PDB file of C-alpha atoms in Angstrom:
ATOM      1  CA  MET A1463     113.290  77.170  95.645  1.00  0.00           C
ATOM      2  CA  SER A1464     110.207  78.561  96.464  1.00  0.00           C
ATOM      3  CA  THR A1465     109.825  82.316  97.757  1.00  0.00           C
ATOM      4  CA  GLN A1466     106.666  82.986 100.518  1.00  0.00           C
ATOM      5  CA  CYS A1467     104.795  86.297 100.166  1.00  0.00           C
ATOM      6  CA  GLU A1468     103.396  87.694 103.953  1.00  0.00           C
ATOM      7  CA  LEU A1469     101.236  90.648 102.980  1.00  0.00           C
ATOM      8  CA  CYS A1470      98.268  88.723 102.855  1.00  0.00           C
ATOM      9  CA  PHE A1471      96.727  85.322 104.484  1.00  0.00           C
ATOM     10  CA  HIS A1472      97.045  83.281 100.949  1.00  0.00           C
ATOM     11  CA  HIS A1473     101.179  83.460 101.774  1.00  0.00           C
ATOM     12  CA  CYS A1474     101.449  82.637  98.019  1.00  0.00           C
ATOM     13  CA  ARG A1475     104.474  80.006  97.488  1.00  0.00           C
ATOM     14  CA  LEU A1476     105.597  81.239  94.348  1.00  0.00           C
ATOM     15  CA  ASP A1477     108.907  79.236  92.024  1.00  0.00           C
ATOM     16  CA  GLU A1478     111.027  81.939  90.194  1.00  0.00           C
ATOM     17  CA  GLY A1479     108.948  83.998  88.064  1.00  0.00           C
ATOM     18  CA  GLN A1480     105.534  82.832  89.203  1.00  0.00           C
ATOM     19  CA  THR A1481     103.238  85.826  90.344  1.00  0.00           C
ATOM     20  CA  GLY A1482     101.029  85.599  92.921  1.00  0.00           C
ATOM     21  CA  LEU A1483      97.305  85.125  94.003  1.00  0.00           C
ATOM     22  CA  CYS A1484      97.042  89.220  93.511  1.00  0.00           C
ATOM     23  CA  ARG A1485      98.535  89.224  90.149  1.00  0.00           C
ATOM     24  CA  ALA A1486     101.048  92.339  91.582  1.00  0.00           C
ATOM     25  CA  ARG A1487     103.663  90.525  93.196  1.00  0.00           C
ATOM     26  CA  ALA A1488     106.121  87.918  91.730  1.00  0.00           C
ATOM     27  CA  ALA A1489     109.408  85.906  92.597  1.00  0.00           C
ATOM     28  CA  ARG A1490     111.961  87.562  91.230  1.00  0.00           C
ATOM     29  CA  GLY A1491     115.659  86.492  92.657  1.00  0.00           C
ATOM     30  CA  GLY A1492     114.805  84.648  95.501  1.00  0.00           C
ATOM     31  CA  ARG A1493     112.516  87.537  97.246  1.00  0.00           C
ATOM     32  CA  ILE A1494     109.299  88.692  96.591  1.00  0.00           C
ATOM     33  CA  ILE A1495     108.426  92.084  94.438  1.00  0.00           C
ATOM     34  CA  SER A1496     106.197  94.682  93.587  1.00  0.00           C
ATOM     35  CA  LEU A1497     105.411  94.386  89.452  1.00  0.00           C
ATOM     36  CA  SER A1498     102.846  97.393  89.990  1.00  0.00           C
ATOM     37  CA  TYR A1499     105.302 100.042  91.674  1.00  0.00           C
ATOM     38  CA  GLY A1500     104.942 103.357  89.867  1.00  0.00           C
ATOM     39  CA  LYS A1501     102.648 102.373  87.461  1.00  0.00           C
ATOM     40  CA  LEU A1502      98.927 103.909  87.795  1.00  0.00           C
ATOM     41  CA  THR A1503      95.776 103.168  85.554  1.00  0.00           C
ATOM     42  CA  ALA A1504      94.438 105.539  86.627  1.00  0.00           C
ATOM     43  CA  LEU A1505      94.687 109.440  88.214  1.00  0.00           C
ATOM     44  CA  ALA A1506      91.428 112.022  88.881  1.00  0.00           C
ATOM     45  CA  LEU A1507      90.462 114.075  91.437  1.00  0.00           C
ATOM     46  CA  ASP A1508      87.938 113.415  92.922  1.00  0.00           C
ATOM     47  CA  PRO A1509      85.343 114.681  95.654  1.00  0.00           C
ATOM     48  CA  ILE A1510      86.483 112.843  99.019  1.00  0.00           C
ATOM     49  CA  GLU A1511      82.767 111.417  99.428  1.00  0.00           C
ATOM     50  CA  LYS A1512      83.267 109.312  96.622  1.00  0.00           C
ATOM     51  CA  LYS A1513      85.336 107.133  98.150  1.00  0.00           C
ATOM     52  CA  PRO A1514      83.255 107.090 100.058  1.00  0.00           C
ATOM     53  CA  LEU A1515      84.267 109.625 103.170  1.00  0.00           C
ATOM     54  CA  ARG A1516      80.838 111.393 104.469  1.00  0.00           C
ATOM     55  CA  ARG A1517      83.140 112.725 107.422  1.00  0.00           C
ATOM     56  CA  PHE A1518      86.678 113.317 106.469  1.00  0.00           C
ATOM     57  CA  HIS A1519      87.242 115.974 105.475  1.00  0.00           C
ATOM     58  CA  PRO A1520      83.652 116.946 103.893  1.00  0.00           C
ATOM     59  CA  GLY A1521      83.324 119.298 100.350  1.00  0.00           C
ATOM     60  CA  SER A1522      87.324 118.858  99.053  1.00  0.00           C
ATOM     61  CA  MET A1523      89.315 117.095  96.766  1.00  0.00           C
ATOM     62  CA  ILE A1524      91.638 113.998  96.128  1.00  0.00           C
ATOM     63  CA  LEU A1525      93.455 112.781  93.701  1.00  0.00           C
ATOM     64  CA  SER A1526      93.006 109.276  92.736  1.00  0.00           C
ATOM     65  CA  ALA A1527      95.471 106.945  91.857  1.00  0.00           C
ATOM     66  CA  GLY A1528      94.704 103.142  90.969  1.00  0.00           C
ATOM     67  CA  SER A1529      97.379 100.432  89.912  1.00  0.00           C
ATOM     68  CA  PHE A1530      96.569  96.235  88.998  1.00  0.00           C
ATOM     69  CA  GLY A1531      95.815  93.539  90.816  1.00  0.00           C
ATOM     70  CA  CYS A1532      93.573  92.412  94.331  1.00  0.00           C
ATOM     71  CA  ASN A1533      93.566  89.823  96.427  1.00  0.00           C
ATOM     72  CA  LEU A1534      89.929  88.664  96.358  1.00  0.00           C
ATOM     73  CA  ARG A1535      88.279  87.606  93.433  1.00  0.00           C
ATOM     74  CA  CYS A1536      84.406  89.037  93.931  1.00  0.00           C
ATOM     75  CA  PRO A1537      82.335  88.261  91.357  1.00  0.00           C
ATOM     76  CA  PHE A1538      80.712  91.567  91.522  1.00  0.00           C
ATOM     77  CA  CYS A1539      83.506  94.324  91.405  1.00  0.00           C
ATOM     78  CA  GLN A1540      82.702  97.214  89.379  1.00  0.00           C
ATOM     79  CA  ASN A1541      86.996  97.296  88.677  1.00  0.00           C
ATOM     80  CA  ALA A1542      87.312  94.325  87.381  1.00  0.00           C
ATOM     81  CA  GLY A1543      89.218  95.693  83.945  1.00  0.00           C
ATOM     82  CA  ILE A1544      91.722  96.836  86.369  1.00  0.00           C
ATOM     83  CA  ALA A1545      90.984  94.404  89.989  1.00  0.00           C
ATOM     84  CA  ALA A1546      91.645  91.405  87.778  1.00  0.00           C
ATOM     85  CA  ALA A1547      94.742  92.284  85.930  1.00  0.00           C
ATOM     86  CA  GLY A1548      98.179  91.613  85.972  1.00  0.00           C
ATOM     87  CA  ALA A1549     101.455  93.538  84.677  1.00  0.00           C
ATOM     88  CA  GLU A1550     100.404  93.209  80.904  1.00  0.00           C
ATOM     89  CA  ILE A1551      97.562  95.567  81.602  1.00  0.00           C
ATOM     90  CA  PRO A1552      98.837  99.082  79.662  1.00  0.00           C
ATOM     91  CA  THR A1553     100.149 101.490  82.731  1.00  0.00           C
ATOM     92  CA  ARG A1554     101.195 104.759  82.963  1.00  0.00           C
ATOM     93  CA  ASP A1555     104.931 105.710  85.182  1.00  0.00           C
ATOM     94  CA  CYS A1556     104.042 107.310  87.836  1.00  0.00           C
ATOM     95  CA  PRO A1557     106.875 107.194  90.626  1.00  0.00           C
ATOM     96  CA  PRO A1558     106.255 108.553  94.355  1.00  0.00           C
ATOM     97  CA  GLU A1559     108.049 111.916  93.519  1.00  0.00           C
ATOM     98  CA  VAL A1560     105.442 112.528  90.512  1.00  0.00           C
ATOM     99  CA  LEU A1561     102.607 111.330  92.470  1.00  0.00           C
ATOM    100  CA  VAL A1562     103.135 113.676  95.160  1.00  0.00           C
ATOM    101  CA  ARG A1563     104.327 116.322  93.064  1.00  0.00           C
ATOM    102  CA  GLU A1564     100.766 116.071  91.600  1.00  0.00           C
ATOM    103  CA  ALA A1565      98.913 116.239  94.367  1.00  0.00           C
ATOM    104  CA  VAL A1566     100.983 119.670  95.532  1.00  0.00           C
ATOM    105  CA  ARG A1567     100.547 121.169  92.226  1.00  0.00           C
ATOM    106  CA  LEU A1568      96.193 120.548  92.478  1.00  0.00           C
ATOM    107  CA  ARG A1569      96.160 122.482  95.792  1.00  0.00           C
ATOM    108  CA  ASP A1570      94.377 125.016  94.399  1.00  0.00           C
ATOM    109  CA  GLN A1571      91.734 123.200  93.602  1.00  0.00           C
ATOM    110  CA  GLY A1572      91.173 122.067  96.908  1.00  0.00           C
ATOM    111  CA  ASN A1573      93.251 118.741  96.879  1.00  0.00           C
ATOM    112  CA  ILE A1574      93.885 117.742 100.492  1.00  0.00           C
ATOM    113  CA  GLY A1575      95.931 114.683  99.632  1.00  0.00           C
ATOM    114  CA  VAL A1576      96.348 111.506  97.127  1.00  0.00           C
ATOM    115  CA  ALA A1577      93.080 108.327  98.039  1.00  0.00           C
ATOM    116  CA  TYR A1578      95.233 105.157  97.124  1.00  0.00           C
ATOM    117  CA  THR A1579      92.089 103.194  95.713  1.00  0.00           C
ATOM    118  CA  TYR A1580      90.203 101.141  92.377  1.00  0.00           C
ATOM    119  CA  ASN A1581      92.088  98.425  91.944  1.00  0.00           C
ATOM    120  CA  GLU A1582      93.583  96.757  95.568  1.00  0.00           C
ATOM    121  CA  PRO A1583      95.931  99.384  96.746  1.00  0.00           C
ATOM    122  CA  LEU A1584      97.719  97.081  99.725  1.00  0.00           C
ATOM    123  CA  VAL A1585      98.457  94.846  96.479  1.00  0.00           C
ATOM    124  CA  GLY A1586     101.465  97.547  95.807  1.00  0.00           C
ATOM    125  CA  TYR A1587     101.857  97.907  99.660  1.00  0.00           C
ATOM    126  CA  GLU A1588     105.454  98.997  98.785  1.00  0.00           C
ATOM    127  CA  TYR A1589     103.729 102.151  96.447  1.00  0.00           C
ATOM    128  CA  VAL A1590     101.338 102.831  99.204  1.00  0.00           C
ATOM    129  CA  ARG A1591     104.253 103.244 101.927  1.00  0.00           C
ATOM    130  CA  ASP A1592     106.653 105.578 100.288  1.00  0.00           C
ATOM    131  CA  CYS A1593     104.471 107.223  98.242  1.00  0.00           C
ATOM    132  CA  ALA A1594     102.599 108.238 101.338  1.00  0.00           C
ATOM    133  CA  ALA A1595     105.858 109.201 103.771  1.00  0.00           C
ATOM    134  CA  LEU A1596     106.478 111.666 100.965  1.00  0.00           C
ATOM    135  CA  VAL A1597     102.630 112.558 101.142  1.00  0.00           C
ATOM    136  CA  HIS A1598     102.991 113.266 104.820  1.00  0.00           C
ATOM    137  CA  GLU A1599     106.479 115.292 104.206  1.00  0.00           C
ATOM    138  CA  ALA A1600     103.915 117.268 102.027  1.00  0.00           C
ATOM    139  CA  GLY A1601     101.570 118.272 104.849  1.00  0.00           C
ATOM    140  CA  MET A1602      98.861 116.559 103.223  1.00  0.00           C
ATOM    141  CA  CYS A1603      96.299 113.545 103.764  1.00  0.00           C
ATOM    142  CA  ASN A1604      96.656 109.573 102.671  1.00  0.00           C
ATOM    143  CA  VAL A1605      93.839 108.406 102.609  1.00  0.00           C
ATOM    144  CA  LEU A1606      93.521 104.544 101.539  1.00  0.00           C
ATOM    145  CA  VAL A1607      90.250 102.646  99.898  1.00  0.00           C
ATOM    146  CA  THR A1608      90.889  98.348 100.798  1.00  0.00           C
ATOM    147  CA  ASN A1609      88.639  95.799 101.582  1.00  0.00           C
ATOM    148  CA  GLY A1610      91.706  94.989 104.805  1.00  0.00           C
ATOM    149  CA  THR A1611      92.860  91.795 103.886  1.00  0.00           C
ATOM    150  CA  ILE A1612      96.370  91.872 104.676  1.00  0.00           C
ATOM    151  CA  GLU A1613      98.670  90.255 107.208  1.00  0.00           C
ATOM    152  CA  GLU A1614      99.086  92.266 110.757  1.00  0.00           C
ATOM    153  CA  ARG A1615     102.900  93.188 110.910  1.00  0.00           C
ATOM    154  CA  PRO A1616     102.690  95.073 107.087  1.00  0.00           C
ATOM    155  CA  TRP A1617      99.172  96.699 108.017  1.00  0.00           C
ATOM    156  CA  ARG A1618     100.102  98.770 111.687  1.00  0.00           C
ATOM    157  CA  ASP A1619     103.961  99.486 109.686  1.00  0.00           C
ATOM    158  CA  LEU A1620     101.653 101.358 107.404  1.00  0.00           C
ATOM    159  CA  LEU A1621      99.082 103.020 109.803  1.00  0.00           C
ATOM    160  CA  PRO A1622     100.813 105.646 111.620  1.00  0.00           C
ATOM    161  CA  LEU A1623     101.058 107.152 107.768  1.00  0.00           C
ATOM    162  CA  ILE A1624      97.725 106.732 106.658  1.00  0.00           C
ATOM    163  CA  ASP A1625      94.598 109.503 108.068  1.00  0.00           C
ATOM    164  CA  ALA A1626      91.454 108.009 106.837  1.00  0.00           C
ATOM    165  CA  VAL A1627      90.660 104.434 105.180  1.00  0.00           C
ATOM    166  CA  ASN A1628      87.342 103.026 104.085  1.00  0.00           C
ATOM    167  CA  ILE A1629      86.960  99.224 104.586  1.00  0.00           C
ATOM    168  CA  ASP A1630      84.459  97.403 102.062  1.00  0.00           C
ATOM    169  CA  LEU A1631      83.214  94.995 105.219  1.00  0.00           C
ATOM    170  CA  LYS A1632      81.893  92.531 102.572  1.00  0.00           C
ATOM    171  CA  GLY A1633      79.323  90.670 104.928  1.00  0.00           C
ATOM    172  CA  PHE A1634      79.599  89.357 108.177  1.00  0.00           C
ATOM    173  CA  THR A1635      79.486  85.497 107.597  1.00  0.00           C
ATOM    174  CA  PRO A1636      82.712  83.275 107.143  1.00  0.00           C
ATOM    175  CA  ASP A1637      81.327  81.444 104.100  1.00  0.00           C
ATOM    176  CA  TRP A1638      80.622  84.463 102.128  1.00  0.00           C
ATOM    177  CA  TYR A1639      83.747  85.452 102.682  1.00  0.00           C
ATOM    178  CA  ARG A1640      85.497  82.531 101.657  1.00  0.00           C
ATOM    179  CA  ALA A1641      82.845  82.548  98.581  1.00  0.00           C
ATOM    180  CA  LEU A1642      84.897  85.648  97.658  1.00  0.00           C
ATOM    181  CA  GLY A1643      88.918  84.089  98.552  1.00  0.00           C
ATOM    182  CA  GLY A1644      88.611  86.207 101.502  1.00  0.00           C
ATOM    183  CA  ASP A1645      89.029  85.405 105.064  1.00  0.00           C
ATOM    184  CA  LEU A1646      86.413  88.058 107.902  1.00  0.00           C
ATOM    185  CA  GLU A1647      88.747  87.674 110.760  1.00  0.00           C
ATOM    186  CA  THR A1648      91.492  89.327 108.650  1.00  0.00           C
ATOM    187  CA  VAL A1649      89.236  91.731 107.919  1.00  0.00           C
ATOM    188  CA  ARG A1650      88.144  92.773 112.050  1.00  0.00           C
ATOM    189  CA  ARG A1651      91.387  92.768 112.349  1.00  0.00           C
ATOM    190  CA  SER A1652      92.106  95.285 109.646  1.00  0.00           C
ATOM    191  CA  ILE A1653      89.052  97.223 110.432  1.00  0.00           C
ATOM    192  CA  THR A1654      89.796  97.119 115.078  1.00  0.00           C
ATOM    193  CA  LEU A1655      93.178  98.340 114.049  1.00  0.00           C
ATOM    194  CA  ALA A1656      92.260 101.014 112.194  1.00  0.00           C
ATOM    195  CA  ALA A1657      90.133 102.393 114.082  1.00  0.00           C
ATOM    196  CA  GLN A1658      93.285 102.823 116.991  1.00  0.00           C
ATOM    197  CA  CYS A1659      95.031 104.729 114.401  1.00  0.00           C
ATOM    198  CA  CYS A1660      92.987 106.971 111.788  1.00  0.00           C
ATOM    199  CA  HIS A1661      89.783 108.190 110.750  1.00  0.00           C
ATOM    200  CA  VAL A1662      87.662 105.088 109.549  1.00  0.00           C
ATOM    201  CA  GLU A1663      84.602 104.266 107.138  1.00  0.00           C
ATOM    202  CA  VAL A1664      83.162 101.054 106.183  1.00  0.00           C
ATOM    203  CA  THR A1665      81.199  99.875 103.129  1.00  0.00           C
ATOM    204  CA  THR A1666      78.945  97.317 102.889  1.00  0.00           C
ATOM    205  CA  LEU A1667      77.717  96.499  99.447  1.00  0.00           C
ATOM    206  CA  ILE A1668      73.868  94.474  99.800  1.00  0.00           C
ATOM    207  CA  VAL A1669      74.238  91.501  97.587  1.00  0.00           C
ATOM    208  CA  PRO A1670      70.387  90.287  97.162  1.00  0.00           C
ATOM    209  CA  GLY A1671      70.332  86.577  98.404  1.00  0.00           C
ATOM    210  CA  GLU A1672      74.151  86.857  99.566  1.00  0.00           C
ATOM    211  CA  ASN A1673      74.168  89.366 102.468  1.00  0.00           C
ATOM    212  CA  ASP A1674      70.853  90.883 102.599  1.00  0.00           C
ATOM    213  CA  SER A1675      68.791  89.490 105.513  1.00  0.00           C
ATOM    214  CA  GLU A1676      68.121  91.250 108.575  1.00  0.00           C
ATOM    215  CA  GLU A1677      70.217  89.116 110.906  1.00  0.00           C
ATOM    216  CA  GLU A1678      73.556  89.447 109.128  1.00  0.00           C
ATOM    217  CA  MET A1679      73.181  93.353 109.117  1.00  0.00           C
ATOM    218  CA  ARG A1680      72.556  93.233 112.926  1.00  0.00           C
ATOM    219  CA  ALA A1681      75.428  91.158 113.317  1.00  0.00           C
ATOM    220  CA  LEU A1682      77.815  93.470 111.259  1.00  0.00           C
ATOM    221  CA  ALA A1683      76.099  96.810 112.894  1.00  0.00           C
ATOM    222  CA  SER A1684      76.501  95.446 117.081  1.00  0.00           C
ATOM    223  CA  TRP A1685      79.830  94.570 116.238  1.00  0.00           C
ATOM    224  CA  LEU A1686      81.610  97.078 114.686  1.00  0.00           C
ATOM    225  CA  ALA A1687      79.477  99.517 117.488  1.00  0.00           C
ATOM    226  CA  SER A1688      81.422  97.825 119.394  1.00  0.00           C
ATOM    227  CA  VAL A1689      84.992  98.943 117.600  1.00  0.00           C
ATOM    228  CA  SER A1690      82.964 102.063 118.091  1.00  0.00           C
ATOM    229  CA  PRO A1691      79.770 103.263 117.385  1.00  0.00           C
ATOM    230  CA  ASP A1692      80.765 106.692 116.186  1.00  0.00           C
ATOM    231  CA  ILE A1693      82.025 104.719 112.845  1.00  0.00           C
ATOM    232  CA  PRO A1694      80.200 105.944 109.739  1.00  0.00           C
ATOM    233  CA  LEU A1695      78.722 102.507 108.003  1.00  0.00           C
ATOM    234  CA  HIS A1696      77.575 102.658 103.732  1.00  0.00           C
ATOM    235  CA  VAL A1697      75.376 100.625 103.255  1.00  0.00           C
ATOM    236  CA  SER A1698      75.089 100.778  99.338  1.00  0.00           C
ATOM    237  CA  ARG A1699      73.324  99.319  96.687  1.00  0.00           C
ATOM    238  CA  PHE A1700      74.110  96.089  94.293  1.00  0.00           C
ATOM    239  CA  PHE A1701      73.904  96.809  90.814  1.00  0.00           C
ATOM    240  CA  PRO A1702      75.013  94.045  87.683  1.00  0.00           C
ATOM    241  CA  ARG A1703      78.493  93.754  87.478  1.00  0.00           C
ATOM    242  CA  HIS A1704      81.654  91.107  86.426  1.00  0.00           C
ATOM    243  CA  ARG A1705      80.413  87.517  86.587  1.00  0.00           C
ATOM    244  CA  MET A1706      77.238  88.636  88.526  1.00  0.00           C
ATOM    245  CA  ALA A1707      75.694  90.599  85.572  1.00  0.00           C
ATOM    246  CA  ASP A1708      72.399  88.553  85.496  1.00  0.00           C
ATOM    247  CA  ARG A1709      71.547  89.734  88.705  1.00  0.00           C
ATOM    248  CA  PRO A1710      68.974  92.089  89.307  1.00  0.00           C
ATOM    249  CA  PRO A1711      69.591  95.341  91.407  1.00  0.00           C
ATOM    250  CA  THR A1712      69.005  94.985  95.576  1.00  0.00           C
ATOM    251  CA  PRO A1713      65.326  96.675  95.389  1.00  0.00           C
ATOM    252  CA  VAL A1714      66.341 100.646  96.934  1.00  0.00           C
ATOM    253  CA  GLU A1715      64.260  99.578  99.997  1.00  0.00           C
ATOM    254  CA  ARG A1716      65.760  96.950 101.016  1.00  0.00           C
ATOM    255  CA  VAL A1717      68.750  98.842 101.140  1.00  0.00           C
ATOM    256  CA  CYS A1718      66.940 101.155 102.828  1.00  0.00           C
ATOM    257  CA  HIS A1719      65.195  99.183 105.506  1.00  0.00           C
ATOM    258  CA  LEU A1720      68.924  97.315 106.426  1.00  0.00           C
ATOM    259  CA  ALA A1721      70.189 100.942 107.358  1.00  0.00           C
ATOM    260  CA  ASP A1722      67.647 101.274 109.923  1.00  0.00           C
ATOM    261  CA  ILE A1723      68.818  98.094 111.356  1.00  0.00           C
ATOM    262  CA  ALA A1724      72.164  99.408 111.079  1.00  0.00           C
ATOM    263  CA  ARG A1725      71.246 102.975 112.759  1.00  0.00           C
ATOM    264  CA  GLU A1726      69.808 100.337 116.123  1.00  0.00           C
ATOM    265  CA  LYS A1727      73.532 100.344 116.980  1.00  0.00           C
ATOM    266  CA  LEU A1728      75.494 103.030 114.972  1.00  0.00           C
ATOM    267  CA  ARG A1729      75.600 106.279 114.832  1.00  0.00           C
ATOM    268  CA  TYR A1730      76.234 107.778 111.348  1.00  0.00           C
ATOM    269  CA  VAL A1731      74.643 105.288 108.613  1.00  0.00           C
ATOM    270  CA  TYR A1732      74.730 105.885 104.647  1.00  0.00           C
ATOM    271  CA  THR A1733      72.965 104.606 101.613  1.00  0.00           C
ATOM    272  CA  GLY A1734      75.045 104.123  98.771  1.00  0.00           C
ATOM    273  CA  ASN A1735      74.250 103.661  95.127  1.00  0.00           C
ATOM    274  CA  CYS A1736      70.580 104.146  96.291  1.00  0.00           C
TER     275      CYS A1736
END
């Protein structure tokens, strides 16, 4: 008998013992469990601007935690070593109480809370939820760096615990999203709902020949401005990575030009990786 995961639009139907597309969720005992709960592949104190967040507690530091797995298959992934990995990858045990204790310990170094990042944190939904509740109890902030590929109900349930989010909007055409294993409308919904609850910034990586047209940027910026013209947009430069290691980097002038187009609609537009 199979069990269906309801966390994201893939709705993986899994037989007992099978692992989902994200490699971080599996069917055990007739239910879906998180394989990555309390298992970290990365833990570091980072400047908040690296998330990237430019208009949320600028100049502060945040304890950044990552695990393994992702529910997209981006060929340009810069963290493929953990995002495309499963439970076989080496990890360190870090239950929620331990992570929050470390966050509190680092307050004296400017730490404002915990950022769930590096891989796709939402495939480890239960861990993010449990940690975030304890972080708030400690009077600190929760930051989420995500691709926004999550169903509406779990997203609405989590958002009251999140103070700031950076969501990857990987382009603005359904075809490009399908090529990445994603769904544009799901991400648009996630951005819209988050903007009603917390601080939101958006990142778009410009991949030459894929999502770098003026028309697409105009459409993206116009839609984002319809949610709020105050949402910061990070227009980021692509570098050869993962399965796109043979592609040239995005020309800096192209990134700057597309950022200028976005500024026609949005108040805060930043370039990244330039």
